[in-house]
Coordinates of C-alpha atoms and ligand atoms in Angstrom, one line a residue:
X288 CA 88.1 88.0 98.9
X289 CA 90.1 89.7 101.6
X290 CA 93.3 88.9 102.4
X291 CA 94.6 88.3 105.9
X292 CA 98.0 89.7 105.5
X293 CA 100.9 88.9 107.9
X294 CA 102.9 91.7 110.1
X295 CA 106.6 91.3 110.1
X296 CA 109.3 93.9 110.6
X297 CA 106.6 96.6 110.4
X298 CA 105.3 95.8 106.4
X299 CA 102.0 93.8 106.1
X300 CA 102.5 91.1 103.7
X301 CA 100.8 87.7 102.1
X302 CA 102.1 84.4 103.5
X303 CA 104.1 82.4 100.8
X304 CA 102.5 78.6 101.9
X305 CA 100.4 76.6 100.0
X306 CA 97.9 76.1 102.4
X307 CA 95.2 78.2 102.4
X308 CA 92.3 78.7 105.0
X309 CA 88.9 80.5 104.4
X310 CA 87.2 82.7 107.5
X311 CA 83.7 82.6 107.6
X312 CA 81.1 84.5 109.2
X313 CA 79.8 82.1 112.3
X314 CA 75.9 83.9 111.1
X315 CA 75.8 82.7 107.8
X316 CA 79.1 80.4 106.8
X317 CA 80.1 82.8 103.9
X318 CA 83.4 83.3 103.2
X319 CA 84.9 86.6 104.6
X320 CA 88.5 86.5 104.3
X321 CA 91.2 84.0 103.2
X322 CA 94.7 83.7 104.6
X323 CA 97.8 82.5 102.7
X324 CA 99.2 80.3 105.5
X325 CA 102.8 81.5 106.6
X326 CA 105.3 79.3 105.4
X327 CA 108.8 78.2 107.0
X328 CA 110.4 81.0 105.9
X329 CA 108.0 83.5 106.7
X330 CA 108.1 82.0 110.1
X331 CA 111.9 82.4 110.5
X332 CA 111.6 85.9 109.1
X333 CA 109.4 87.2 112.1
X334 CA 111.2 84.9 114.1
X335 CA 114.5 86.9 112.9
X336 CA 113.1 90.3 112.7
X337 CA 111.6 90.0 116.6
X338 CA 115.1 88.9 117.5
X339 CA 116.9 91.6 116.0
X340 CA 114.4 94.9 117.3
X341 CA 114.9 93.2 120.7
X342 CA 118.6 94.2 120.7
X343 CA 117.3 98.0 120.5
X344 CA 114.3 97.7 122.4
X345 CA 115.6 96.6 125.5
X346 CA 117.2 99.3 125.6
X347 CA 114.6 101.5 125.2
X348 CA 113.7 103.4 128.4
X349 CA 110.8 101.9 130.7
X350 CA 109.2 105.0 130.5
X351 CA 109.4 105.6 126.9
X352 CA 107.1 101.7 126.3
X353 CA 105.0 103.0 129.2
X354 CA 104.0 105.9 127.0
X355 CA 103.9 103.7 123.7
X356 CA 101.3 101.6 126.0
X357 CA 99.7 105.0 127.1
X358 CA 99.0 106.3 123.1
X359 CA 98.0 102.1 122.5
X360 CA 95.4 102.6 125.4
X361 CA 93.8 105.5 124.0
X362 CA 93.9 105.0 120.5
X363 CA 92.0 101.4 121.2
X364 CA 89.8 103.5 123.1
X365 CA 89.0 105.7 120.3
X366 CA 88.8 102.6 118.4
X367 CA 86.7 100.3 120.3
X368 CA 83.3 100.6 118.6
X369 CA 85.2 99.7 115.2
X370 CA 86.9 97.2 116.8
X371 CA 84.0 95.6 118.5
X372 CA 82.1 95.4 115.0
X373 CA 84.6 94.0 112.9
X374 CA 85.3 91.3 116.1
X375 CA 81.1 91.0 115.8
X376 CA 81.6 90.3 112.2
X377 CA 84.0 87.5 112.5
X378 CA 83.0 85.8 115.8
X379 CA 79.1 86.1 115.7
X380 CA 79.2 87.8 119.0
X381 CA 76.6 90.4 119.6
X382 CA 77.9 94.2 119.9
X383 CA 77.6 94.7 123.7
X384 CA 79.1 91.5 124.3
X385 CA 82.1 92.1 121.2
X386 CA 82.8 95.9 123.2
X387 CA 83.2 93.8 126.3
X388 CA 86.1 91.4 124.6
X389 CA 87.8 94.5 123.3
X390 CA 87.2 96.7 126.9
X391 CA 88.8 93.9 128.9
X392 CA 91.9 93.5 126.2
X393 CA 92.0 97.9 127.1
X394 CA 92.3 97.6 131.0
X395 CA 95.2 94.6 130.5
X396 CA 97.2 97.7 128.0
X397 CA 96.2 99.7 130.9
X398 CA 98.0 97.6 133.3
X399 CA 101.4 98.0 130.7
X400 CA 100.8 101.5 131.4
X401 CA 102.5 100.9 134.9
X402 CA 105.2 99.1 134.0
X403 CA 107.7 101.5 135.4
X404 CA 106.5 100.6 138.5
X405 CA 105.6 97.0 138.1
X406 CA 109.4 96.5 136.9
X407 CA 110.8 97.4 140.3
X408 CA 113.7 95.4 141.4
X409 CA 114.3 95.1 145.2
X410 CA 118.0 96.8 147.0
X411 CA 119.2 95.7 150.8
X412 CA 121.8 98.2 151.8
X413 CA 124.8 96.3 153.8
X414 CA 124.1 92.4 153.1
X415 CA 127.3 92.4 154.6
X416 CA 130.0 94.9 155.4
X417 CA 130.0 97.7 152.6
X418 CA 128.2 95.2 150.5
X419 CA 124.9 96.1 148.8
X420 CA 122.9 94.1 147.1
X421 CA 120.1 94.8 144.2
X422 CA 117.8 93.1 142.2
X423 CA 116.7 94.0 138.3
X424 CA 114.3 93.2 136.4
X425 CA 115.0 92.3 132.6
X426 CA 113.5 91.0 129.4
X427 CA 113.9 87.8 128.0
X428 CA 114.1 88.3 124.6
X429 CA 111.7 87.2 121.9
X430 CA 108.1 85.5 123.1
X431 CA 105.4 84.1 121.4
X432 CA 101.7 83.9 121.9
X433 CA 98.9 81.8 120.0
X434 CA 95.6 82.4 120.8
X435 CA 92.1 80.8 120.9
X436 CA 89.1 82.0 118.8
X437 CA 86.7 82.9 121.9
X438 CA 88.2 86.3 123.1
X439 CA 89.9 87.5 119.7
X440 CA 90.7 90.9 121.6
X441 CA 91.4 90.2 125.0
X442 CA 93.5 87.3 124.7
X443 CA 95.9 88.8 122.2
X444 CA 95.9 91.6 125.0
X445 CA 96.6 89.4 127.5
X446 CA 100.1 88.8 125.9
X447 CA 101.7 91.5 123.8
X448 CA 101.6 94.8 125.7
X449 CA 103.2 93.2 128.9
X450 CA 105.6 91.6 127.4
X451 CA 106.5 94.3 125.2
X452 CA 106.3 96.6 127.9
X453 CA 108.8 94.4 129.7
X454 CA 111.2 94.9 127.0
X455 CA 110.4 91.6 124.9
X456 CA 109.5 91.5 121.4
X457 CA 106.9 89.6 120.3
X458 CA 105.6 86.9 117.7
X459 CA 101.4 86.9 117.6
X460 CA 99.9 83.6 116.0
X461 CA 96.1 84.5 116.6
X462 CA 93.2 81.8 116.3
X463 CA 92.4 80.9 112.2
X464 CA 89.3 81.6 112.7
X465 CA 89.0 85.3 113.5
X466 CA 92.4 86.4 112.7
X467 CA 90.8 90.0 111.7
X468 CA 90.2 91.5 114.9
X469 CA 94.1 90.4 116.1
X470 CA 95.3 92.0 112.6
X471 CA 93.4 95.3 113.7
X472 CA 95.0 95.2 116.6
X473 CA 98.6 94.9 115.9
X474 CA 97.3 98.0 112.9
X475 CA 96.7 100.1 115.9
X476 CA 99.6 99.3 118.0
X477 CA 102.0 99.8 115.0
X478 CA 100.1 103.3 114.5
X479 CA 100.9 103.8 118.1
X480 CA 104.4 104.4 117.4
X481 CA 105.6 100.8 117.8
X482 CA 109.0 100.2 115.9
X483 CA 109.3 97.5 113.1
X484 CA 109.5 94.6 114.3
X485 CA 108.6 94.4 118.3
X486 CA 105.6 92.9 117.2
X487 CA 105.1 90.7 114.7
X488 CA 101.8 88.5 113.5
X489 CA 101.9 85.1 111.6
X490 CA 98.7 83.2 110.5
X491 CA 98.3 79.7 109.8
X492 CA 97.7 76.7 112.8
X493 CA 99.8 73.6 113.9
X494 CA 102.0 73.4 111.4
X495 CA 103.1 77.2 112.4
X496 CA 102.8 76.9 116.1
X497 CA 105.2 74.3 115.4
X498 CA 108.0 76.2 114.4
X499 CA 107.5 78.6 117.0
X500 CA 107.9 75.8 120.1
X501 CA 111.6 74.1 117.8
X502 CA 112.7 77.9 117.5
X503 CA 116.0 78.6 119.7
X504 CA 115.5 82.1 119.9
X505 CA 111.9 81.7 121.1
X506 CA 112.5 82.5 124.9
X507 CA 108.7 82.3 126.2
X508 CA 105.6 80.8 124.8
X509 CA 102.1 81.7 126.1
X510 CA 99.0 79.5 125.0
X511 CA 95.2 79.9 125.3
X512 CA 93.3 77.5 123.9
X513 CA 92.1 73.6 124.6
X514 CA 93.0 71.1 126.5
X515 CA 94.7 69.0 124.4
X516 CA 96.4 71.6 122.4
X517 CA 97.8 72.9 126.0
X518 CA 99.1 69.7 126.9
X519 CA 101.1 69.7 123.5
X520 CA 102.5 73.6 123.6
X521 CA 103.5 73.0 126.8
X522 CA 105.5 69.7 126.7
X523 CA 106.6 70.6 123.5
X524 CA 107.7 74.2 124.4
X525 CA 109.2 73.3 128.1
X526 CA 111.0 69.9 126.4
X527 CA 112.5 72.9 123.6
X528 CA 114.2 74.4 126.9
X529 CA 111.3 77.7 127.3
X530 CA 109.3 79.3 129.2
X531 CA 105.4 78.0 128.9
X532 CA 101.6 79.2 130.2
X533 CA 99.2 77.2 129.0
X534 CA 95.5 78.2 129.7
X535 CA 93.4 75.3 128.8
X536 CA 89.5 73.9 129.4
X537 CA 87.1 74.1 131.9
X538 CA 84.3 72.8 133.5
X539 CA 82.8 75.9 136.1
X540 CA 80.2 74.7 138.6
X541 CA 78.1 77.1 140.6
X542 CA 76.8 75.9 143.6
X543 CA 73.3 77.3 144.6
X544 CA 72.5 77.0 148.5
X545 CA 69.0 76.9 149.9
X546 CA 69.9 80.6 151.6
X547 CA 70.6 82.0 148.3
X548 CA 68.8 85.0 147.2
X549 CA 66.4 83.6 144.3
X550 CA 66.1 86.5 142.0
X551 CA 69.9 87.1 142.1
X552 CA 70.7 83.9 141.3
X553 CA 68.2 83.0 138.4
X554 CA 69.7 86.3 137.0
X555 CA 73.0 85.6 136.8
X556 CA 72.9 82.2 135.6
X557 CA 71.2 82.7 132.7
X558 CA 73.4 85.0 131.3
X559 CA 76.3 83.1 133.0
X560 CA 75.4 80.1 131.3
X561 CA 74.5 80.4 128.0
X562 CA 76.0 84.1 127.1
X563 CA 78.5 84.5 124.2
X564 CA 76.7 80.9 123.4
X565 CA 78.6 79.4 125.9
X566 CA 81.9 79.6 124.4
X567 CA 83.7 81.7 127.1
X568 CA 86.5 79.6 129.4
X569 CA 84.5 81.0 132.7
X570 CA 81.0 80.2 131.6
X571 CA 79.3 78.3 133.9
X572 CA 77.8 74.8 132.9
X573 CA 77.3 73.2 135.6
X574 CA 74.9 74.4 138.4
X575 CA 74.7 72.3 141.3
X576 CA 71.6 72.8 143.3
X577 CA 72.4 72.1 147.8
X578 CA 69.3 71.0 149.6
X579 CA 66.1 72.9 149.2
X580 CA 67.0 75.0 145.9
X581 CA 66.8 72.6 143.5
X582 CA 63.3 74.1 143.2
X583 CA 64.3 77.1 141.5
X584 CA 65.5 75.1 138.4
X585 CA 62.2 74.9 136.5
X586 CA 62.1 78.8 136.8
X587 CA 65.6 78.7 135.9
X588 CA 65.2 76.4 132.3
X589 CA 62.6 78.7 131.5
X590 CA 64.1 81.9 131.8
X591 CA 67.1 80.3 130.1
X592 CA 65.2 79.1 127.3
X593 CA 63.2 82.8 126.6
X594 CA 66.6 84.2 125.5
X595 CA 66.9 84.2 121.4
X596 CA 69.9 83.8 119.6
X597 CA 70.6 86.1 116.9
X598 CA 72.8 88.5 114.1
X599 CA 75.6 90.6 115.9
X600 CA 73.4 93.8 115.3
X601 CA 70.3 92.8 116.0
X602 CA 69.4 94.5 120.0
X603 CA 67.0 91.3 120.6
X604 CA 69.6 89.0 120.4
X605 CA 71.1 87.2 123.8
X606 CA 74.1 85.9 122.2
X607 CA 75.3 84.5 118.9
X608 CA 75.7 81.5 116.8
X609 CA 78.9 79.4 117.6
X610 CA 81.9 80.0 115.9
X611 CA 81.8 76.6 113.3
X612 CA 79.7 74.5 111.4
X613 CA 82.4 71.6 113.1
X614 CA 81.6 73.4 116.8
X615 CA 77.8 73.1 115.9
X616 CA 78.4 69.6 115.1
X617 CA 80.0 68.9 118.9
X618 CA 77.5 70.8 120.7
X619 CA 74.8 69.1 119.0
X620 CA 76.1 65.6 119.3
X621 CA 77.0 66.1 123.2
X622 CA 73.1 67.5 123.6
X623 CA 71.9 64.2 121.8
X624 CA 74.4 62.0 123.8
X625 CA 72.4 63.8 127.5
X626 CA 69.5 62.8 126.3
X627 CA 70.6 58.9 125.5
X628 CA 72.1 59.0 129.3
X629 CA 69.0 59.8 130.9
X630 CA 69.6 63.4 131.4
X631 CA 66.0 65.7 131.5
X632 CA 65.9 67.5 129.1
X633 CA 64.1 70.9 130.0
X634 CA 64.6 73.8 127.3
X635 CA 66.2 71.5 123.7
X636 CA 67.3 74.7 121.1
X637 CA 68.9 72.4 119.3
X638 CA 67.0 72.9 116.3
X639 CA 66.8 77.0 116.3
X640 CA 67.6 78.7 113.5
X641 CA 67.4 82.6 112.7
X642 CA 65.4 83.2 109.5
X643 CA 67.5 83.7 106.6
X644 CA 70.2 82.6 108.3
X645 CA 69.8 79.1 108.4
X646 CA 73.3 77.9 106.8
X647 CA 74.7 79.6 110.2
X648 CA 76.5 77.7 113.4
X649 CA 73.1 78.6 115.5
X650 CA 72.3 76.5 118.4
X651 CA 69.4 78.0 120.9
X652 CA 70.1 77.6 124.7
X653 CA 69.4 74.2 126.0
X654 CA 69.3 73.0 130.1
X655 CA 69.4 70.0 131.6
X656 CA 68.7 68.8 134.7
X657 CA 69.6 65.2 136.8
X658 CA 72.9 65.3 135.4
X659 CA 75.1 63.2 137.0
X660 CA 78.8 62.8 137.2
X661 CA 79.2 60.1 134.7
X662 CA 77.5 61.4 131.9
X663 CA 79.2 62.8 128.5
X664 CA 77.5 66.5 129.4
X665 CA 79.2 66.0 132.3
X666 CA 82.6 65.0 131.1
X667 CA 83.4 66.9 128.6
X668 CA 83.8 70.6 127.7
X669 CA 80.6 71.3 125.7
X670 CA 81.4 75.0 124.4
X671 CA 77.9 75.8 123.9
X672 CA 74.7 77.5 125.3
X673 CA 74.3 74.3 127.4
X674 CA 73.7 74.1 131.6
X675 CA 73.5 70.9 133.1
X676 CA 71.5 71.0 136.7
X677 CA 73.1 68.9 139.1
X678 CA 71.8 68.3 143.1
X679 CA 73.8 67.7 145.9
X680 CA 72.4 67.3 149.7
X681 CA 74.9 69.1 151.2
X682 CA 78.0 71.9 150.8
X683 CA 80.5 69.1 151.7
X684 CA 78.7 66.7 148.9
X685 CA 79.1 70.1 145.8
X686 CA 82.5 70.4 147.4
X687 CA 83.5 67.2 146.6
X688 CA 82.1 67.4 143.5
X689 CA 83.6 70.0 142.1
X690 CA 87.0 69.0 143.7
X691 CA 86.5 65.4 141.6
X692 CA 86.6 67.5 138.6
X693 CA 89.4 67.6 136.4
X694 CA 89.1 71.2 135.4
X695 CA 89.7 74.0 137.9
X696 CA 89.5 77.9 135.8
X697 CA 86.3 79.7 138.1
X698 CA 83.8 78.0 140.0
X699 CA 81.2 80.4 142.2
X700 CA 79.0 79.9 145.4
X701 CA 75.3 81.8 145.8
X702 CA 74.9 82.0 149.6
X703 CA 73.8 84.4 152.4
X704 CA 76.0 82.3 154.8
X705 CA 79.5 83.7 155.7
X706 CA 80.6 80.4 156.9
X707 CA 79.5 78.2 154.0
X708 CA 81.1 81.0 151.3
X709 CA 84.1 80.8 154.0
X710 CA 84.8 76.8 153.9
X711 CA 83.9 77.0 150.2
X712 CA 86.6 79.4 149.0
X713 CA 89.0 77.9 151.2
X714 CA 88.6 74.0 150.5
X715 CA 87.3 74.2 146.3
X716 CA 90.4 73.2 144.3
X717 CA 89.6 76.0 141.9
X718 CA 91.6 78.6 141.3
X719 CA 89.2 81.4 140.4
X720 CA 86.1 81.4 143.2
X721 CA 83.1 84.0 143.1
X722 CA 80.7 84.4 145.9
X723 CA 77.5 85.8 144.7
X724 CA 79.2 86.3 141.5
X725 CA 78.5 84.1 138.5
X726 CA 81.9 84.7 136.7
X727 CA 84.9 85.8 138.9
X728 CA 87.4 87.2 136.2
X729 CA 89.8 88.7 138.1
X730 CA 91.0 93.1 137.0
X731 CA 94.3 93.0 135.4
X732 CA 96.3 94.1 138.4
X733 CA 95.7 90.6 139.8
X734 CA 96.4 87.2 138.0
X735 CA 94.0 85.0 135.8
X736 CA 94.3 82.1 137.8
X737 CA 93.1 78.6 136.8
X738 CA 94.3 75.8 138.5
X739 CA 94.4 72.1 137.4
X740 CA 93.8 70.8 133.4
X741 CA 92.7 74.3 133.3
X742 CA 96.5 75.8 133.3
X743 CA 100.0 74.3 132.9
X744 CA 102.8 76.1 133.8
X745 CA 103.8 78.1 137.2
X746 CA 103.1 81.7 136.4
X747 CA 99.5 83.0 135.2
X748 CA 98.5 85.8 132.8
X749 CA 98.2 89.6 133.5
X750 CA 98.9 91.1 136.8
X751 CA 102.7 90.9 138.8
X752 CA 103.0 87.1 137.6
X753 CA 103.1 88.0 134.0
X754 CA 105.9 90.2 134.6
X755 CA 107.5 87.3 136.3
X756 CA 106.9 85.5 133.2
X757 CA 108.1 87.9 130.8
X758 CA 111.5 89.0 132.6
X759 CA 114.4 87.5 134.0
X760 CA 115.5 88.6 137.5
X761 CA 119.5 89.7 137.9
X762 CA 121.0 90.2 141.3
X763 CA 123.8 92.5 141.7
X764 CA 126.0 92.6 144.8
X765 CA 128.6 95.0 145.1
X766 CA 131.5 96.4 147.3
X767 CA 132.8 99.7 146.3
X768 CA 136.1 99.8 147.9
X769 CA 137.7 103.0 149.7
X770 CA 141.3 103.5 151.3
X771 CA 140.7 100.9 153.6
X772 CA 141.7 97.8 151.6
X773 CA 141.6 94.4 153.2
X774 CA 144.8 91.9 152.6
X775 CA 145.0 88.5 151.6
X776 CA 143.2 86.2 149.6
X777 CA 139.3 85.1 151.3
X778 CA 139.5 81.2 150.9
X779 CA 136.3 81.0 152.6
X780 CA 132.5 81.5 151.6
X781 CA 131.8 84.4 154.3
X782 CA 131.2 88.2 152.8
X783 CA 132.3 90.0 155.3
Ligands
NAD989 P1 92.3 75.4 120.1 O1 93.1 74.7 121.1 O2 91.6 74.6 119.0 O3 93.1 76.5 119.3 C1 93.9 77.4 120.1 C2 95.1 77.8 119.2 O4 96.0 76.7 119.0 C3 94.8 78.4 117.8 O5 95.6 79.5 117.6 C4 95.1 77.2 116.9 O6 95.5 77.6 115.6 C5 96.2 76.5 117.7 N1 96.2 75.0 117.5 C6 95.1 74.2 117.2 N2 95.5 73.0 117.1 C7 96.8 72.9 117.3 C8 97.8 71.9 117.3 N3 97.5 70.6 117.1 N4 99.1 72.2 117.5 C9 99.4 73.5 117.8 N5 98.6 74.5 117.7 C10 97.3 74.3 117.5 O7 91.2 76.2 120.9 P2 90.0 77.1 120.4 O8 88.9 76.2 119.9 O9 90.4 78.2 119.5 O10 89.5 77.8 121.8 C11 88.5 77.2 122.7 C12 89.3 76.6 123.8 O11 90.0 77.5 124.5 C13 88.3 76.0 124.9 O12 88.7 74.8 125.3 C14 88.4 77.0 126.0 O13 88.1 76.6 127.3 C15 89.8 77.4 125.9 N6 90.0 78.7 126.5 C16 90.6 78.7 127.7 C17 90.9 79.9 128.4 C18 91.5 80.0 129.7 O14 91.9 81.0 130.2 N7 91.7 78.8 130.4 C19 90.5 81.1 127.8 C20 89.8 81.1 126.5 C21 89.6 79.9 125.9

């Protein structure tokens, strides 16, 4: 079977721990690859290695990683059908939807691209007589990033190029359970012209991540993944004295007003809802019908339910199965416990299967409608092609709805009123808000910005905050002194 090899100081090599963990394909459950689990050692070694290539790559002209991040770009580019196939292969995603993953990981290296720019420090000539004062922008040192199995191309993207293009080295410990694509792409970057060592990949899970949160020489750790896992990595990496951004959950509502445009919105909830079978962070599972347009839903649940799961290749399918036979397991117990709560259930794929295929993680799209607040759909994260209809009588009633919840990544509002898309941007506690669109992921040149049990920390990913994350700033004031040289010692606080 393959092996999923580790990356450290530029040679790809087998992890030395026992432990041993099988990737399968989400389709089917055969086994694809197997990875040798990296073991303490291995872990100090890329710990080490990232350590010592950030002594020379700091110094390393902003320009020159601008240009590394300019030959990444394009080689991913000339890459990204491969990529998207092998990241098909592993996550059961279909191909349009897997070039997506891999498209939004190229505009983030894209974003690197500009670092010059984006590493700007700030001068005031004369804070005081002949005194100048300037700000610089500078790495940290070594960071580390462990990544969720949802987004196996974007995510990794997310972290690496900026904060190697900041002058960080990195350490990569990508999902277990599509560690393939995230191998590819460290390939590429190394062929890239990347020196041995800047970025390193380990494989394994807790045990690993572990190491990386104790390590002194870890400076920065960045996290995607669930919520209790984010609660962990970032008390444990902020009690360790670092840096931490810790994307977690979600729960996004979409509220529907009566004013709405009908086609538009039955449109883009479906694929909203249960696309990439529901396991994407800004998916929307809750739609929560205001005063009029809870009539649409029947339309709605039957649109929904006319999309087919299916294989990565085949052009039919809407999406694919879910990533685990242990996922499959959740979604299908959270669908059983709606219906014991007295949810209605209007389109039930739980028992769809693809012919042929029927060992795979496949779960068809599912809706329900009269949820309410209290129930377990409601509650917890489902990760699956599952929409739970809610009503509300008024904007102020989905408002406070939504603001109950926990969660806060995206939330949107379908509306042809400027002054109810108006109050609803500016009173939802949310921190990603789309009007008249399903899923507002915001370019790379701003931040990814969830608020609440959806993030934990102070600076988000991509965009200017990331550079904040991944650099230190350093003010320099300075008096260069001519003939005129004042005498006596300055006992006081005053510059001038
Ligand atoms: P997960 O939390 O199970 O795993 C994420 C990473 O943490 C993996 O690399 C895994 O090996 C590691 N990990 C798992 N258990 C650990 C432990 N006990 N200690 C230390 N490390 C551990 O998440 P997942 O199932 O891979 O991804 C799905 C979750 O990610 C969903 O909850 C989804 O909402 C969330 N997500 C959030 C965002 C966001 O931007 N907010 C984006 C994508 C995914």
């Amino acid at each position: 079977m393959q092996q999923v090899l580790m990356l450290i100081n530029g040679e790809w090599v087998n992890g030395q721990s026992e432990d041993r963990i099988v990737v399968t394909n989400p389709a089917t459950n055969e086994p694809i690859a197997q990875i040798c689990s990296a073991s303490h050692n291995d872990m100090d070694a890329a710990v080490a290695t990232a350590a010592k290539a950030f002594e020379s790559w700091r110094d390393v002209p902003v320009t020159e990683r601008a240009r590394l991040m300019m030959r990444y770009q394009a080689l991913l580019k000339a890459h990204h059908d491969e990529l998207a196939t092998l990241l098909a292969s592993e996550t059961g995603k279909t191909f349009d939807d897997a070039k997506g993953d891999v498209w939004r990981g190229i505009e983030v290296v894209e974003q690197a691209m500009n670092v010059p720019s984006l590493m700007m420090g700030e001068t005031v000539e004369n804070v005081a007589r002949n005194i100048d004062t300037a700000s610089y922008i500078q790495p940290l040192g070594v960071c580390a990033g462990i990544t969720p199995f949802n987004f196996p191309a974007m995510i990794p993207l997310w972290m690496f190029p900026l904060a190697i293009a900041c002058g960080n080295t990195f350490v990569l410990k990508p999902s277990e359970q599509d560690p393939l694509t995230p191998n590819r792409l460290a390939e590429l970057f190394m062929q890239a012209g990347a020196p041995a060592g800047v970025l390193n990949v380990v494989h394994g899970g807790k045990e690993q991540v572990d190491v990386l949160l104790h390590h002194g020489d870890i400076k920065a750790v960045s996290f995607v993944g669930s919520v209790p896992v984010g609660q962990y990595i970032y008390k444990t990496a902020t009690a360790n004295l670092k840096r931490a951004q810790c994307f977690a959950g979600a729960k996004n509502h979409t509220v529907i007003m009566p004013d709405a445009n009908k086609e538009h919105v039955l449109n883009n909830l479906v694929g909203a809802s249960v696309g990439a079978a529901g396991q994407r962070c800004m998916a929307i599972s809750a739609a929560v019908f205001v005063g009029g347009s809870e009539k649409w839903i029947p339309e709605l649940a039957k649109r929904i339910s006319e999309i087919k799961p299916g294989l990565w290749n085949d052009p039919e399918a809407g999406f694919g199965p879910l990533i685990s036979a242990a996922a499959k397991q959740r979604v299908l117990s959270l669908i059983k416990a709606g219906k014991e709560e007295g949810a209605e259930c209007l389109a039930d794929g739980s028992d769809f299967t693809v012919p042929g295929c029927e060992k795979g993680n496949w779960v068809g799209p599912v809706v329900f409608d009269r949820v309410t607040p209290e129930m377990t759909i409601y509650k917890e994260e489902i990760f699956g092609p599952v929409l739970s209809c809610m009503r509300a009588e008024s904007l102020e009633d989905a408002l406070k709805l939504v603001n109950n919840n926990p969660y806060g990544n995206g939330t949107s509002i379908f509306t042809n009123s400027g002054a109810a898309a108006r109050k609803y941007q500016r009173e939802v506690t949310v921190g990603q808000v789309g009007i008249n669109v399903p899923i507002p992921v915001p370019l790379p040149f701003f931040s990814f910005t969830g608020w609440k049990n959806s993030f934990y920390g102070d600076l988000h990913a991509y965009g200017k905050q990331a550079i904040r994350f991944y650099t230190e700033t350093k003010t320099v004031t300075s008096r260069w002194l001519d003939d005129d040289i004042p005498g006596g010692p300055n006992l006081t606080i005053s510059m001038d």
